[in-house]
PDB file of C-alpha atoms in Angstrom:
ATOM      1  CA  SER A   1       7.226 -32.179 110.449  1.00 71.00           C
ATOM      2  CA  ALA A   2       9.977 -29.966 111.834  1.00 83.00           C
ATOM      3  CA  VAL A   3       9.815 -28.413 115.296  1.00 90.00           C
ATOM      4  CA  ILE A   4      11.047 -24.845 115.575  1.00 93.00           C
ATOM      5  CA  SER A   5      12.212 -23.133 118.728  1.00 94.00           C
ATOM      6  CA  GLN A   6      12.272 -19.363 118.466  1.00 96.00           C
ATOM      7  CA  LYS A   7      13.742 -17.036 121.080  1.00 96.00           C
ATOM      8  CA  PRO A   8      12.941 -14.682 122.653  1.00 97.00           C
ATOM      9  CA  SER A   9       9.181 -15.047 122.611  1.00 95.00           C
ATOM     10  CA  ARG A  10       8.776 -11.358 123.340  1.00 96.00           C
ATOM     11  CA  ASP A  11      10.847  -8.327 124.172  1.00 97.00           C
ATOM     12  CA  ILE A  12      10.490  -4.627 124.828  1.00 98.00           C
ATOM     13  CA  CYS A  13      13.396  -2.617 123.480  1.00 97.00           C
ATOM     14  CA  GLN A  14      14.540   0.969 123.467  1.00 97.00           C
ATOM     15  CA  ARG A  15      14.680   2.786 120.170  1.00 97.00           C
ATOM     16  CA  GLY A  16      18.103   2.864 118.609  1.00 97.00           C
ATOM     17  CA  THR A  17      19.107  -0.513 119.985  1.00 98.00           C
ATOM     18  CA  SER A  18      19.269  -3.895 118.242  1.00 98.00           C
ATOM     19  CA  LEU A  19      17.671  -7.245 118.960  1.00 98.00           C
ATOM     20  CA  THR A  20      18.771 -10.632 117.714  1.00 98.00           C
ATOM     21  CA  ILE A  21      16.144 -13.336 117.311  1.00 98.00           C
ATOM     22  CA  GLN A  22      17.186 -16.965 117.228  1.00 98.00           C
ATOM     23  CA  CYS A  23      15.557 -19.812 115.359  1.00 97.00           C
ATOM     24  CA  GLN A  24      16.522 -23.431 116.059  1.00 97.00           C
ATOM     25  CA  VAL A  25      15.113 -26.352 114.062  1.00 95.00           C
ATOM     26  CA  ASP A  26      15.167 -29.966 115.192  1.00 94.00           C
ATOM     27  CA  SER A  27      16.155 -31.197 111.728  1.00 92.00           C
ATOM     28  CA  GLN A  28      18.372 -30.053 108.907  1.00 92.00           C
ATOM     29  CA  VAL A  29      16.640 -27.806 106.414  1.00 90.00           C
ATOM     30  CA  THR A  30      17.961 -26.118 103.314  1.00 88.00           C
ATOM     31  CA  MET A  31      15.947 -22.929 103.467  1.00 88.00           C
ATOM     32  CA  MET A  32      14.830 -20.845 106.391  1.00 93.00           C
ATOM     33  CA  PHE A  33      12.567 -17.843 106.076  1.00 94.00           C
ATOM     34  CA  TRP A  34      11.991 -14.779 108.184  1.00 97.00           C
ATOM     35  CA  TYR A  35       8.594 -13.080 108.170  1.00 96.00           C
ATOM     36  CA  ARG A  36       7.289  -9.916 109.740  1.00 96.00           C
ATOM     37  CA  GLN A  37       3.716  -9.481 110.918  1.00 93.00           C
ATOM     38  CA  GLN A  38       2.927  -5.887 111.754  1.00 93.00           C
ATOM     39  CA  PRO A  39       0.080  -5.219 114.212  1.00 88.00           C
ATOM     40  CA  GLY A  40      -3.209  -6.298 112.723  1.00 84.00           C
ATOM     41  CA  GLN A  41      -1.553  -7.107 109.413  1.00 86.00           C
ATOM     42  CA  SER A  42      -0.656 -10.141 107.408  1.00 89.00           C
ATOM     43  CA  LEU A  43       2.731 -11.795 107.120  1.00 92.00           C
ATOM     44  CA  THR A  44       5.395 -10.367 104.842  1.00 93.00           C
ATOM     45  CA  LEU A  45       8.556 -12.203 103.860  1.00 93.00           C
ATOM     46  CA  ILE A  46      11.699 -10.375 104.937  1.00 96.00           C
ATOM     47  CA  ALA A  47      14.347 -12.720 103.567  1.00 95.00           C
ATOM     48  CA  THR A  48      15.308 -16.269 102.723  1.00 93.00           C
ATOM     49  CA  ALA A  49      18.383 -17.701 104.438  1.00 93.00           C
ATOM     50  CA  ASN A  50      20.386 -20.511 102.885  1.00 87.00           C
ATOM     51  CA  GLN A  51      23.304 -22.072 104.686  1.00 83.00           C
ATOM     52  CA  GLY A  52      26.641 -20.989 103.275  1.00 81.00           C
ATOM     53  CA  SER A  53      25.389 -18.037 101.270  1.00 83.00           C
ATOM     54  CA  GLU A  54      24.118 -14.528 101.742  1.00 88.00           C
ATOM     55  CA  ALA A  55      20.457 -14.175 102.581  1.00 93.00           C
ATOM     56  CA  THR A  56      18.127 -13.054  99.828  1.00 94.00           C
ATOM     57  CA  TYR A  57      16.063 -10.030 100.826  1.00 96.00           C
ATOM     58  CA  GLU A  58      12.635  -9.081  99.544  1.00 93.00           C
ATOM     59  CA  SER A  59      11.835  -5.659  98.210  1.00 92.00           C
ATOM     60  CA  GLY A  60      11.690  -3.111 101.003  1.00 94.00           C
ATOM     61  CA  PHE A  61      14.058  -4.980 103.316  1.00 97.00           C
ATOM     62  CA  VAL A  62      17.817  -4.413 103.471  1.00 96.00           C
ATOM     63  CA  ILE A  63      20.705  -6.256 105.033  1.00 96.00           C
ATOM     64  CA  ASP A  64      21.877  -3.292 107.090  1.00 97.00           C
ATOM     65  CA  LYS A  65      18.537  -3.150 108.874  1.00 98.00           C
ATOM     66  CA  PHE A  66      17.879  -6.886 109.099  1.00 98.00           C
ATOM     67  CA  PRO A  67      21.175  -8.788 109.062  1.00 97.00           C
ATOM     68  CA  ILE A  68      20.725 -12.540 109.000  1.00 96.00           C
ATOM     69  CA  SER A  69      23.099 -15.349 109.894  1.00 95.00           C
ATOM     70  CA  ARG A  70      22.800 -18.984 108.856  1.00 94.00           C
ATOM     71  CA  PRO A  71      25.807 -20.807 110.282  1.00 93.00           C
ATOM     72  CA  ASN A  72      24.444 -24.324 109.787  1.00 93.00           C
ATOM     73  CA  LEU A  73      21.453 -26.280 108.554  1.00 93.00           C
ATOM     74  CA  THR A  74      19.496 -26.077 111.835  1.00 95.00           C
ATOM     75  CA  PHE A  75      19.999 -22.510 113.036  1.00 95.00           C
ATOM     76  CA  SER A  76      19.492 -18.922 111.945  1.00 96.00           C
ATOM     77  CA  THR A  77      19.353 -15.499 113.519  1.00 97.00           C
ATOM     78  CA  LEU A  78      17.642 -12.298 112.479  1.00 98.00           C
ATOM     79  CA  THR A  79      18.802  -8.998 113.916  1.00 98.00           C
ATOM     80  CA  VAL A  80      16.577  -5.954 113.919  1.00 98.00           C
ATOM     81  CA  SER A  81      19.014  -3.044 113.957  1.00 98.00           C
ATOM     82  CA  ASN A  82      18.690   0.553 115.095  1.00 97.00           C
ATOM     83  CA  MET A  83      15.105  -0.047 116.073  1.00 97.00           C
ATOM     84  CA  SER A  84      12.293   2.469 115.885  1.00 97.00           C
ATOM     85  CA  PRO A  85       8.672   2.118 117.032  1.00 96.00           C
ATOM     86  CA  GLU A  86       7.744   1.202 113.437  1.00 96.00           C
ATOM     87  CA  ASP A  87       9.678  -2.037 113.922  1.00 97.00           C
ATOM     88  CA  SER A  88       7.189  -3.179 116.550  1.00 97.00           C
ATOM     89  CA  SER A  89       5.888  -6.416 115.055  1.00 97.00           C
ATOM     90  CA  ILE A  90       5.812 -10.145 115.402  1.00 95.00           C
ATOM     91  CA  TYR A  91       8.785 -11.760 113.714  1.00 97.00           C
ATOM     92  CA  LEU A  92       8.388 -15.375 112.646  1.00 95.00           C
ATOM     93  CA  CYS A  93      10.898 -17.936 111.535  1.00 95.00           C
ATOM     94  CA  SER A  94       9.743 -20.524 109.032  1.00 94.00           C
ATOM     95  CA  VAL A  95      11.222 -23.579 107.362  1.00 92.00           C
ATOM     96  CA  ASP A  96      10.431 -25.814 104.460  1.00 84.00           C
ATOM     97  CA  PRO A  97      10.698 -29.203 106.177  1.00 74.00           C
ATOM     98  CA  THR A  98      10.311 -31.359 103.090  1.00 73.00           C
ATOM     99  CA  GLY A  99      12.564 -29.392 100.797  1.00 68.00           C
ATOM    100  CA  GLU A 100       9.585 -29.037  98.527  1.00 70.00           C
ATOM    101  CA  SER A 101       7.834 -25.824  99.403  1.00 64.00           C
ATOM    102  CA  ASN A 102       4.640 -27.041  97.798  1.00 72.00           C
ATOM    103  CA  TYR A 103       3.770 -28.928 100.968  1.00 77.00           C
ATOM    104  CA  GLY A 104       3.685 -25.795 103.075  1.00 82.00           C
ATOM    105  CA  TYR A 105       5.994 -24.300 105.603  1.00 89.00           C
ATOM    106  CA  THR A 106       6.363 -24.846 109.328  1.00 90.00           C
ATOM    107  CA  PHE A 107       6.467 -21.763 111.498  1.00 92.00           C
ATOM    108  CA  GLY A 108       7.961 -20.927 114.845  1.00 92.00           C
ATOM    109  CA  SER A 109       5.826 -19.361 117.538  1.00 92.00           C
ATOM    110  CA  GLY A 110       7.147 -15.904 116.784  1.00 94.00           C
ATOM    111  CA  THR A 111       8.833 -13.071 118.640  1.00 96.00           C
ATOM    112  CA  ARG A 112       6.653 -10.183 119.683  1.00 96.00           C
ATOM    113  CA  LEU A 113       8.820  -7.066 119.584  1.00 97.00           C
ATOM    114  CA  THR A 114       7.763  -3.759 121.078  1.00 97.00           C
ATOM    115  CA  VAL A 115       9.992  -0.748 120.540  1.00 97.00           C
ATOM    116  CA  VAL A 116       9.531   2.181 122.912  1.00 97.00           C
TER     117      VAL A 116
ATOM    118  CA  ALA B   1       2.585  -9.347  91.840  1.00 59.00           C
ATOM    119  CA  GLN B   2       0.301 -11.915  93.357  1.00 70.00           C
ATOM    120  CA  THR B   3      -2.370 -10.672  95.711  1.00 89.00           C
ATOM    121  CA  VAL B   4      -4.496 -12.607  98.134  1.00 95.00           C
ATOM    122  CA  THR B   5      -7.720 -11.069  99.404  1.00 95.00           C
ATOM    123  CA  GLN B   6      -9.747 -12.080 102.414  1.00 96.00           C
ATOM    124  CA  SER B   7     -12.818  -9.890 102.445  1.00 95.00           C
ATOM    125  CA  GLN B   8     -14.077 -10.932 105.871  1.00 96.00           C
ATOM    126  CA  PRO B   9     -12.018  -9.361 108.673  1.00 95.00           C
ATOM    127  CA  GLU B  10     -14.129 -11.117 111.278  1.00 97.00           C
ATOM    128  CA  MET B  11     -16.517 -14.048 111.359  1.00 97.00           C
ATOM    129  CA  SER B  12     -18.372 -15.822 114.121  1.00 97.00           C
ATOM    130  CA  VAL B  13     -19.993 -19.227 114.363  1.00 98.00           C
ATOM    131  CA  GLN B  14     -21.938 -21.129 116.948  1.00 98.00           C
ATOM    132  CA  GLU B  15     -20.248 -24.165 118.365  1.00 97.00           C
ATOM    133  CA  ALA B  16     -21.070 -27.293 116.325  1.00 97.00           C
ATOM    134  CA  GLU B  17     -22.222 -25.213 113.349  1.00 98.00           C
ATOM    135  CA  THR B  18     -20.530 -24.728 109.980  1.00 98.00           C
ATOM    136  CA  VAL B  19     -18.719 -21.623 108.788  1.00 98.00           C
ATOM    137  CA  THR B  20     -17.114 -20.684 105.482  1.00 98.00           C
ATOM    138  CA  LEU B  21     -14.187 -18.293 105.179  1.00 98.00           C
ATOM    139  CA  SER B  22     -13.613 -16.613 101.826  1.00 98.00           C
ATOM    140  CA  CYS B  23     -10.400 -16.073  99.907  1.00 98.00           C
ATOM    141  CA  THR B  24      -9.721 -14.825  96.411  1.00 97.00           C
ATOM    142  CA  TYR B  25      -6.383 -14.428  94.705  1.00 96.00           C
ATOM    143  CA  ASP B  26      -4.953 -12.877  91.616  1.00 95.00           C
ATOM    144  CA  THR B  27      -2.347 -14.627  89.496  1.00 93.00           C
ATOM    145  CA  SER B  28      -1.435 -15.154  85.892  1.00 91.00           C
ATOM    146  CA  GLU B  29       0.151 -18.500  86.691  1.00 90.00           C
ATOM    147  CA  SER B  30      -1.530 -21.815  85.996  1.00 89.00           C
ATOM    148  CA  ASP B  31       0.537 -23.927  88.382  1.00 90.00           C
ATOM    149  CA  TYR B  32       0.480 -22.979  92.042  1.00 93.00           C
ATOM    150  CA  TYR B  33      -0.529 -24.053  95.518  1.00 93.00           C
ATOM    151  CA  LEU B  34      -2.965 -22.618  98.006  1.00 95.00           C
ATOM    152  CA  PHE B  35      -2.978 -22.964 101.765  1.00 96.00           C
ATOM    153  CA  TRP B  36      -5.029 -22.105 104.785  1.00 97.00           C
ATOM    154  CA  TYR B  37      -3.118 -21.360 107.978  1.00 96.00           C
ATOM    155  CA  LYS B  38      -4.523 -20.946 111.462  1.00 96.00           C
ATOM    156  CA  GLN B  39      -2.934 -18.569 113.985  1.00 93.00           C
ATOM    157  CA  PRO B  40      -4.286 -18.954 117.522  1.00 92.00           C
ATOM    158  CA  PRO B  41      -3.361 -16.489 120.287  1.00 86.00           C
ATOM    159  CA  SER B  42      -0.155 -18.451 120.819  1.00 81.00           C
ATOM    160  CA  ARG B  43       0.977 -16.857 117.509  1.00 82.00           C
ATOM    161  CA  GLN B  44       2.031 -20.209 116.044  1.00 85.00           C
ATOM    162  CA  MET B  45       1.086 -20.493 112.393  1.00 90.00           C
ATOM    163  CA  ILE B  46      -0.466 -23.915 111.838  1.00 92.00           C
ATOM    164  CA  LEU B  47      -1.056 -25.385 108.403  1.00 93.00           C
ATOM    165  CA  VAL B  48      -4.704 -26.422 108.127  1.00 95.00           C
ATOM    166  CA  ILE B  49      -5.049 -27.555 104.539  1.00 95.00           C
ATOM    167  CA  ARG B  50      -3.399 -27.272 101.128  1.00 94.00           C
ATOM    168  CA  GLN B  51      -4.692 -27.423  97.575  1.00 94.00           C
ATOM    169  CA  GLU B  52      -2.798 -28.095  94.384  1.00 92.00           C
ATOM    170  CA  ALA B  53      -4.086 -25.952  91.537  1.00 92.00           C
ATOM    171  CA  TYR B  54      -3.831 -28.727  88.975  1.00 89.00           C
ATOM    172  CA  LYS B  55      -6.165 -30.923  91.005  1.00 87.00           C
ATOM    173  CA  GLN B  56      -9.860 -30.346  90.504  1.00 85.00           C
ATOM    174  CA  GLN B  57     -10.813 -32.334  93.572  1.00 90.00           C
ATOM    175  CA  ASN B  58     -11.278 -30.182  96.639  1.00 93.00           C
ATOM    176  CA  ALA B  59      -8.946 -30.953  99.537  1.00 91.00           C
ATOM    177  CA  THR B  60     -10.375 -32.264 102.812  1.00 92.00           C
ATOM    178  CA  GLU B  61      -8.797 -32.701 106.227  1.00 92.00           C
ATOM    179  CA  ASN B  62     -11.251 -34.037 108.798  1.00 95.00           C
ATOM    180  CA  ARG B  63     -13.636 -31.153 109.624  1.00 97.00           C
ATOM    181  CA  PHE B  64     -11.879 -28.782 107.224  1.00 97.00           C
ATOM    182  CA  SER B  65     -12.566 -28.673 103.513  1.00 97.00           C
ATOM    183  CA  VAL B  66     -12.056 -26.217 100.703  1.00 97.00           C
ATOM    184  CA  ASN B  67     -14.079 -25.073  97.753  1.00 97.00           C
ATOM    185  CA  PHE B  68     -11.509 -24.393  95.060  1.00 96.00           C
ATOM    186  CA  GLN B  69     -12.811 -22.586  91.979  1.00 95.00           C
ATOM    187  CA  LYS B  70      -9.786 -22.103  89.727  1.00 94.00           C
ATOM    188  CA  ALA B  71     -11.519 -20.100  87.026  1.00 94.00           C
ATOM    189  CA  ALA B  72     -12.966 -17.733  89.590  1.00 95.00           C
ATOM    190  CA  LYS B  73      -9.670 -17.708  91.552  1.00 95.00           C
ATOM    191  CA  SER B  74     -11.553 -18.494  94.700  1.00 96.00           C
ATOM    192  CA  PHE B  75     -10.415 -20.692  97.587  1.00 97.00           C
ATOM    193  CA  SER B  76     -12.820 -20.801 100.520  1.00 97.00           C
ATOM    194  CA  LEU B  77     -12.417 -22.801 103.724  1.00 98.00           C
ATOM    195  CA  LYS B  78     -15.340 -24.617 105.288  1.00 98.00           C
ATOM    196  CA  ILE B  79     -15.151 -25.630 108.923  1.00 98.00           C
ATOM    197  CA  SER B  80     -17.773 -28.155 109.961  1.00 98.00           C
ATOM    198  CA  ASP B  81     -18.866 -28.949 113.519  1.00 97.00           C
ATOM    199  CA  SER B  82     -16.985 -25.899 114.792  1.00 98.00           C
ATOM    200  CA  GLN B  83     -15.193 -26.293 118.087  1.00 97.00           C
ATOM    201  CA  LEU B  84     -14.006 -23.740 120.627  1.00 96.00           C
ATOM    202  CA  GLY B  85     -10.444 -24.596 119.692  1.00 95.00           C
ATOM    203  CA  ASP B  86     -11.081 -23.420 116.145  1.00 97.00           C
ATOM    204  CA  ALA B  87     -11.152 -19.807 117.335  1.00 97.00           C
ATOM    205  CA  ALA B  88      -8.152 -18.110 115.711  1.00 96.00           C
ATOM    206  CA  MET B  89      -6.979 -15.926 112.870  1.00 95.00           C
ATOM    207  CA  TYR B  90      -7.149 -17.758 109.562  1.00 97.00           C
ATOM    208  CA  PHE B  91      -4.848 -16.806 106.724  1.00 96.00           C
ATOM    209  CA  CYS B  92      -5.138 -17.825 103.115  1.00 97.00           C
ATOM    210  CA  ALA B  93      -1.807 -18.126 101.299  1.00 96.00           C
ATOM    211  CA  TYR B  94      -0.589 -18.559  97.730  1.00 94.00           C
ATOM    212  CA  LEU B  95       2.618 -20.128  96.474  1.00 92.00           C
ATOM    213  CA  ARG B  96       3.699 -20.181  92.856  1.00 88.00           C
ATOM    214  CA  THR B  97       5.218 -23.505  91.828  1.00 84.00           C
ATOM    215  CA  GLY B  98       8.993 -23.286  92.012  1.00 81.00           C
ATOM    216  CA  ALA B  99       8.965 -20.173  94.170  1.00 81.00           C
ATOM    217  CA  ASN B 100       9.662 -19.763  97.879  1.00 80.00           C
ATOM    218  CA  ASN B 101       7.593 -16.747  98.785  1.00 84.00           C
ATOM    219  CA  LEU B 102       4.261 -17.456 100.401  1.00 89.00           C
ATOM    220  CA  PHE B 103       1.844 -14.583  99.798  1.00 92.00           C
ATOM    221  CA  PHE B 104      -0.634 -14.203 102.629  1.00 94.00           C
ATOM    222  CA  GLY B 105      -4.029 -12.587 102.798  1.00 95.00           C
ATOM    223  CA  THR B 106      -4.908 -10.146 105.565  1.00 93.00           C
ATOM    224  CA  GLY B 107      -6.636 -12.783 107.646  1.00 95.00           C
ATOM    225  CA  THR B 108     -10.069 -13.504 109.088  1.00 97.00           C
ATOM    226  CA  ARG B 109     -10.595 -13.591 112.807  1.00 96.00           C
ATOM    227  CA  LEU B 110     -12.943 -16.450 113.679  1.00 98.00           C
ATOM    228  CA  THR B 111     -14.862 -16.430 116.943  1.00 97.00           C
ATOM    229  CA  VAL B 112     -16.621 -19.579 118.114  1.00 97.00           C
ATOM    230  CA  ILE B 113     -19.619 -18.923 120.335  1.00 97.00           C
ATOM    231  CA  PRO B 114     -20.351 -21.583 122.959  1.00 96.00           C
TER     232      PRO B 114
END
């Protein structure tokens, strides 16, 4: 299965600033996913990132707030823009290593973001 | 929209004993996949086991097995011979065939008592 390196592992940021989270995979994958896990909550899909096209955002998430880049088949970034304390969450990168999502996704170790 | 419900926020089990975590889901689809993920304090989401809805046979992976009741839309996880390393949050997840979005339940925190 794929190995995902996600950076940073944690950060404390001032409100109004932006943070870019990086996700590096050790193999080429078609789709990469970004999830948010709010404190004590479950995971919610933010967007799906395909190389060479605009990311597809889920309801409640917009590109201006969470811009995503996918420059190649092994790398993606998620930016959390103009942060507020409500953005304090764990952000996880995920990939579909087989290209067939039915076999389950592999997740990075997450970025714990605290906005003060 | 699909919903996944885990009615047990917390569970505990004695080391070496067996514990069952509950999960129910709501869908109008007939073809889908179900998963159990484990999230230890390291935050890494680890796939524990998967079940294909069209298969009646319950999936098994070593000490982990599921009880899949399609008609009841129930998908419980049984952990046998519990070990200290099993302590984690466990999430049940649903994936419609052909879709990309994994729907997660709210999780069950499992404590293993030495």
